[in-house]
PDB file of C-alpha atoms in Angstrom:
ATOM      1  CA  UNK A 223     -37.955 -47.906 -23.557  1.00  0.00           C
ATOM      2  CA  UNK A 224     -34.527 -48.929 -22.634  1.00  0.00           C
ATOM      3  CA  UNK A 225     -32.943 -48.760 -19.203  1.00  0.00           C
ATOM      4  CA  UNK A 226     -30.743 -45.674 -19.910  1.00  0.00           C
ATOM      5  CA  UNK A 227     -33.764 -43.604 -20.973  1.00  0.00           C
ATOM      6  CA  UNK A 228     -35.618 -44.644 -17.827  1.00  0.00           C
ATOM      7  CA  UNK A 229     -32.677 -43.623 -15.580  1.00  0.00           C
ATOM      8  CA  UNK A 230     -32.292 -40.301 -17.431  1.00  0.00           C
ATOM      9  CA  UNK A 231     -36.029 -39.559 -17.029  1.00  0.00           C
ATOM     10  CA  UNK A 232     -35.878 -40.441 -13.303  1.00  0.00           C
ATOM     11  CA  UNK A 233     -32.801 -38.222 -12.871  1.00  0.00           C
ATOM     12  CA  UNK A 234     -34.586 -35.282 -14.568  1.00  0.00           C
ATOM     13  CA  UNK A 235     -37.679 -35.756 -12.387  1.00  0.00           C
ATOM     14  CA  UNK A 236     -35.549 -35.914  -9.232  1.00  0.00           C
ATOM     15  CA  UNK A 237     -33.581 -32.811 -10.318  1.00  0.00           C
ATOM     16  CA  UNK A 238     -36.818 -30.867 -10.952  1.00  0.00           C
ATOM     17  CA  UNK A 239     -38.181 -31.928  -7.536  1.00  0.00           C
ATOM     18  CA  UNK A 240     -34.954 -30.863  -5.783  1.00  0.00           C
ATOM     19  CA  UNK A 241     -35.013 -27.518  -7.622  1.00  0.00           C
ATOM     20  CA  UNK A 242     -38.647 -26.937  -6.604  1.00  0.00           C
ATOM     21  CA  UNK A 243     -37.910 -27.803  -2.960  1.00  0.00           C
ATOM     22  CA  UNK A 244     -34.884 -25.488  -2.949  1.00  0.00           C
ATOM     23  CA  UNK A 245     -36.943 -22.669  -4.485  1.00  0.00           C
ATOM     24  CA  UNK A 246     -39.710 -23.214  -1.936  1.00  0.00           C
ATOM     25  CA  UNK A 247     -37.319 -23.041   1.021  1.00  0.00           C
ATOM     26  CA  UNK A 248     -35.703 -19.871  -0.346  1.00  0.00           C
ATOM     27  CA  UNK A 249     -39.105 -18.207  -0.721  1.00  0.00           C
ATOM     28  CA  UNK A 250     -40.118 -19.318   2.767  1.00  0.00           C
ATOM     29  CA  UNK A 251     -36.931 -17.804   4.224  1.00  0.00           C
ATOM     30  CA  UNK A 252     -37.518 -14.527   2.389  1.00  0.00           C
ATOM     31  CA  UNK A 253     -41.120 -14.441   3.553  1.00  0.00           C
ATOM     32  CA  UNK A 254     -40.049 -15.020   7.149  1.00  0.00           C
ATOM     33  CA  UNK A 255     -37.499 -12.186   6.925  1.00  0.00           C
ATOM     34  CA  UNK A 256     -40.172  -9.854   5.546  1.00  0.00           C
ATOM     35  CA  UNK A 257     -42.566 -10.829   8.339  1.00  0.00           C
ATOM     36  CA  UNK A 258     -39.905 -10.140  10.958  1.00  0.00           C
ATOM     37  CA  UNK A 259     -39.256  -6.695   9.478  1.00  0.00           C
ATOM     38  CA  UNK A 260     -42.976  -5.932   9.417  1.00  0.00           C
ATOM     39  CA  UNK A 261     -43.323  -7.030  13.022  1.00  0.00           C
ATOM     40  CA  UNK A 262     -40.432  -4.763  13.966  1.00  0.00           C
ATOM     41  CA  UNK A 263     -42.035  -1.828  12.163  1.00  0.00           C
ATOM     42  CA  UNK A 264     -45.411  -2.600  13.712  1.00  0.00           C
ATOM     43  CA  UNK A 265     -43.836  -2.744  17.159  1.00  0.00           C
ATOM     44  CA  UNK A 266     -42.238   0.677  16.883  1.00  0.00           C
ATOM     45  CA  UNK A 267     -44.756   2.709  14.943  1.00  0.00           C
ATOM     46  CA  UNK A 268     -43.621   6.274  15.429  1.00  0.00           C
ATOM     47  CA  UNK A 269     -47.174   7.550  15.861  1.00  0.00           C
ATOM     48  CA  UNK A 270     -47.796   5.096  18.688  1.00  0.00           C
ATOM     49  CA  UNK A 271     -44.529   6.036  20.373  1.00  0.00           C
ATOM     50  CA  UNK A 272     -45.400   9.720  20.151  1.00  0.00           C
ATOM     51  CA  UNK A 273     -48.878   9.069  21.549  1.00  0.00           C
ATOM     52  CA  UNK A 274     -47.406   7.101  24.436  1.00  0.00           C
ATOM     53  CA  UNK A 275     -44.954   9.930  25.098  1.00  0.00           C
ATOM     54  CA  UNK A 276     -47.843  12.397  25.152  1.00  0.00           C
ATOM     55  CA  UNK A 277     -49.643  10.182  27.669  1.00  0.00           C
ATOM     56  CA  UNK A 278     -46.639  10.487  29.958  1.00  0.00           C
ATOM     57  CA  UNK A 279     -46.230  14.248  29.424  1.00  0.00           C
ATOM     58  CA  UNK A 280     -49.880  15.272  29.841  1.00  0.00           C
ATOM     59  CA  UNK A 281     -50.010  14.509  33.593  1.00  0.00           C
ATOM     60  CA  UNK A 282     -46.771  16.435  34.058  1.00  0.00           C
ATOM     61  CA  UNK A 283     -48.253  19.437  32.279  1.00  0.00           C
ATOM     62  CA  UNK A 284     -51.309  19.207  34.527  1.00  0.00           C
ATOM     63  CA  UNK A 285     -48.978  19.024  37.523  1.00  0.00           C
ATOM     64  CA  UNK A 286     -47.256  22.189  36.275  1.00  0.00           C
ATOM     65  CA  UNK A 287     -50.626  23.951  36.089  1.00  0.00           C
ATOM     66  CA  UNK A 288     -51.530  22.711  39.567  1.00  0.00           C
ATOM     67  CA  UNK A 289     -48.214  23.971  40.962  1.00  0.00           C
ATOM     68  CA  UNK A 290     -48.708  27.363  39.315  1.00  0.00           C
ATOM     69  CA  UNK A 291     -52.111  27.701  40.989  1.00  0.00           C
ATOM     70  CA  UNK A 292     -50.710  26.895  44.431  1.00  0.00           C
ATOM     71  CA  UNK A 293     -49.495  29.751  46.634  1.00  0.00           C
ATOM     72  CA  UNK A 294     -46.467  27.887  48.018  1.00  0.00           C
ATOM     73  CA  UNK A 295     -45.726  25.057  45.562  1.00  0.00           C
ATOM     74  CA  UNK A 296     -43.904  21.991  46.825  1.00  0.00           C
ATOM     75  CA  UNK A 297     -43.339  18.534  45.404  1.00  0.00           C
ATOM     76  CA  UNK A 298     -44.214  15.615  47.637  1.00  0.00           C
ATOM     77  CA  UNK A 299     -42.868  12.078  47.193  1.00  0.00           C
ATOM     78  CA  UNK A 300     -45.731  11.000  44.910  1.00  0.00           C
ATOM     79  CA  UNK A 301     -45.186  13.988  42.647  1.00  0.00           C
ATOM     80  CA  UNK A 302     -41.432  13.391  42.544  1.00  0.00           C
ATOM     81  CA  UNK A 303     -42.054   9.758  41.638  1.00  0.00           C
ATOM     82  CA  UNK A 304     -44.465  10.869  38.905  1.00  0.00           C
ATOM     83  CA  UNK A 305     -41.874  13.237  37.440  1.00  0.00           C
ATOM     84  CA  UNK A 306     -39.115  10.630  37.673  1.00  0.00           C
ATOM     85  CA  UNK A 307     -41.192   7.911  36.003  1.00  0.00           C
ATOM     86  CA  UNK A 308     -42.277  10.384  33.325  1.00  0.00           C
ATOM     87  CA  UNK A 309     -38.649  11.337  32.746  1.00  0.00           C
ATOM     88  CA  UNK A 310     -37.567   7.724  32.357  1.00  0.00           C
ATOM     89  CA  UNK A 311     -40.483   6.902  30.047  1.00  0.00           C
ATOM     90  CA  UNK A 312     -39.915   9.942  27.810  1.00  0.00           C
ATOM     91  CA  UNK A 313     -36.196   9.207  27.541  1.00  0.00           C
ATOM     92  CA  UNK A 314     -36.890   5.564  26.707  1.00  0.00           C
ATOM     93  CA  UNK A 315     -39.473   6.458  24.070  1.00  0.00           C
ATOM     94  CA  UNK A 316     -37.134   9.032  22.549  1.00  0.00           C
ATOM     95  CA  UNK A 317     -34.374   6.427  22.345  1.00  0.00           C
ATOM     96  CA  UNK A 318     -36.755   4.015  20.609  1.00  0.00           C
ATOM     97  CA  UNK A 319     -37.716   6.740  18.131  1.00  0.00           C
ATOM     98  CA  UNK A 320     -34.066   7.459  17.430  1.00  0.00           C
ATOM     99  CA  UNK A 321     -33.273   3.762  17.051  1.00  0.00           C
ATOM    100  CA  UNK A 322     -36.087   3.326  14.536  1.00  0.00           C
ATOM    101  CA  UNK A 323     -34.774   6.348  12.611  1.00  0.00           C
ATOM    102  CA  UNK A 324     -38.111   8.120  13.017  1.00  0.00           C
ATOM    103  CA  UNK A 325     -36.714  10.985  15.093  1.00  0.00           C
ATOM    104  CA  UNK A 326     -37.801  14.249  13.507  1.00  0.00           C
ATOM    105  CA  UNK A 327     -36.286  16.687  15.983  1.00  0.00           C
ATOM    106  CA  UNK A 328     -37.758  20.033  17.037  1.00  0.00           C
ATOM    107  CA  UNK A 329     -40.571  21.044  17.037  1.00  0.00           C
ATOM    108  CA  UNK A 330     -42.029  17.540  16.720  1.00  0.00           C
ATOM    109  CA  UNK A 331     -39.625  15.520  18.857  1.00  0.00           C
ATOM    110  CA  UNK A 332     -37.935  17.084  21.862  1.00  0.00           C
ATOM    111  CA  UNK A 333     -35.489  15.759  24.426  1.00  0.00           C
ATOM    112  CA  UNK A 334     -36.517  15.450  28.083  1.00  0.00           C
ATOM    113  CA  UNK A 335     -34.608  18.618  29.012  1.00  0.00           C
ATOM    114  CA  UNK A 336     -36.485  20.581  26.355  1.00  0.00           C
ATOM    115  CA  UNK A 337     -39.828  19.345  27.670  1.00  0.00           C
ATOM    116  CA  UNK A 338     -38.775  20.251  31.195  1.00  0.00           C
ATOM    117  CA  UNK A 339     -37.843  23.766  30.002  1.00  0.00           C
ATOM    118  CA  UNK A 340     -41.486  24.224  29.004  1.00  0.00           C
ATOM    119  CA  UNK A 341     -42.541  23.537  32.608  1.00  0.00           C
ATOM    120  CA  UNK A 342     -40.479  26.099  34.585  1.00  0.00           C
ATOM    121  CA  UNK A 343     -42.143  25.695  37.990  1.00  0.00           C
ATOM    122  CA  UNK A 344     -41.921  21.925  37.849  1.00  0.00           C
ATOM    123  CA  UNK A 345     -38.325  22.144  36.672  1.00  0.00           C
ATOM    124  CA  UNK A 346     -37.316  24.447  39.518  1.00  0.00           C
ATOM    125  CA  UNK A 347     -38.968  22.278  42.172  1.00  0.00           C
ATOM    126  CA  UNK A 348     -37.753  19.007  40.652  1.00  0.00           C
ATOM    127  CA  UNK A 349     -34.153  20.171  40.404  1.00  0.00           C
ATOM    128  CA  UNK A 350     -34.299  21.608  43.931  1.00  0.00           C
ATOM    129  CA  UNK A 351     -35.663  18.316  45.271  1.00  0.00           C
ATOM    130  CA  UNK A 352     -32.984  16.398  43.386  1.00  0.00           C
ATOM    131  CA  UNK A 353     -30.312  18.689  44.825  1.00  0.00           C
ATOM    132  CA  UNK A 354     -31.589  18.211  48.368  1.00  0.00           C
ATOM    133  CA  UNK A 355     -31.829  14.427  47.954  1.00  0.00           C
ATOM    134  CA  UNK A 356     -28.177  14.118  46.928  1.00  0.00           C
ATOM    135  CA  UNK A 357     -25.711  13.492  49.702  1.00  0.00           C
ATOM    136  CA  UNK A 358     -23.581  16.517  50.349  1.00  0.00           C
ATOM    137  CA  UNK A 359     -19.907  15.864  50.966  1.00  0.00           C
ATOM    138  CA  UNK A 360     -18.557  16.601  54.426  1.00  0.00           C
ATOM    139  CA  UNK A 361     -16.397  19.703  54.414  1.00  0.00           C
ATOM    140  CA  UNK A 362     -13.472  20.410  56.704  1.00  0.00           C
ATOM    141  CA  UNK A 363     -15.487  23.155  58.463  1.00  0.00           C
ATOM    142  CA  UNK A 364     -18.097  20.575  59.459  1.00  0.00           C
ATOM    143  CA  UNK A 365     -15.394  18.249  60.813  1.00  0.00           C
ATOM    144  CA  UNK A 366     -13.900  21.031  62.956  1.00  0.00           C
ATOM    145  CA  UNK A 367     -17.316  21.866  64.413  1.00  0.00           C
ATOM    146  CA  UNK A 368     -17.884  18.243  65.436  1.00  0.00           C
TER     147      UNK A 368
END
């Protein structure tokens, strides 16, 4: 075997090795991208998000029932905090459902306001408490009295 044949054979072997390494790295990159997409899907399974939303809404529904059974219903600080945290959680979960393009809309997926409409006593007391907690602006009649 002469020297030129040996160099040509070595060049072919090196070219095949480089092609195999390139192919391997491309496949590894594709596999990593697929795994990232699967992890993203796994993280935001719509069924899990809907179950978590139901876990936040169920205590609020029970609170609505409790308020309806009370003669003079009032919301204390703990109840207001429960409603507020439920509101924030439901809105966050709805945003995640919308972002994952799994939002189905009514009757399966409702906005926070639509859920609150289904709890009229809680809505009335929550909105009244929110109205009272807001600072009212000082009017000119109040300035004249002082």
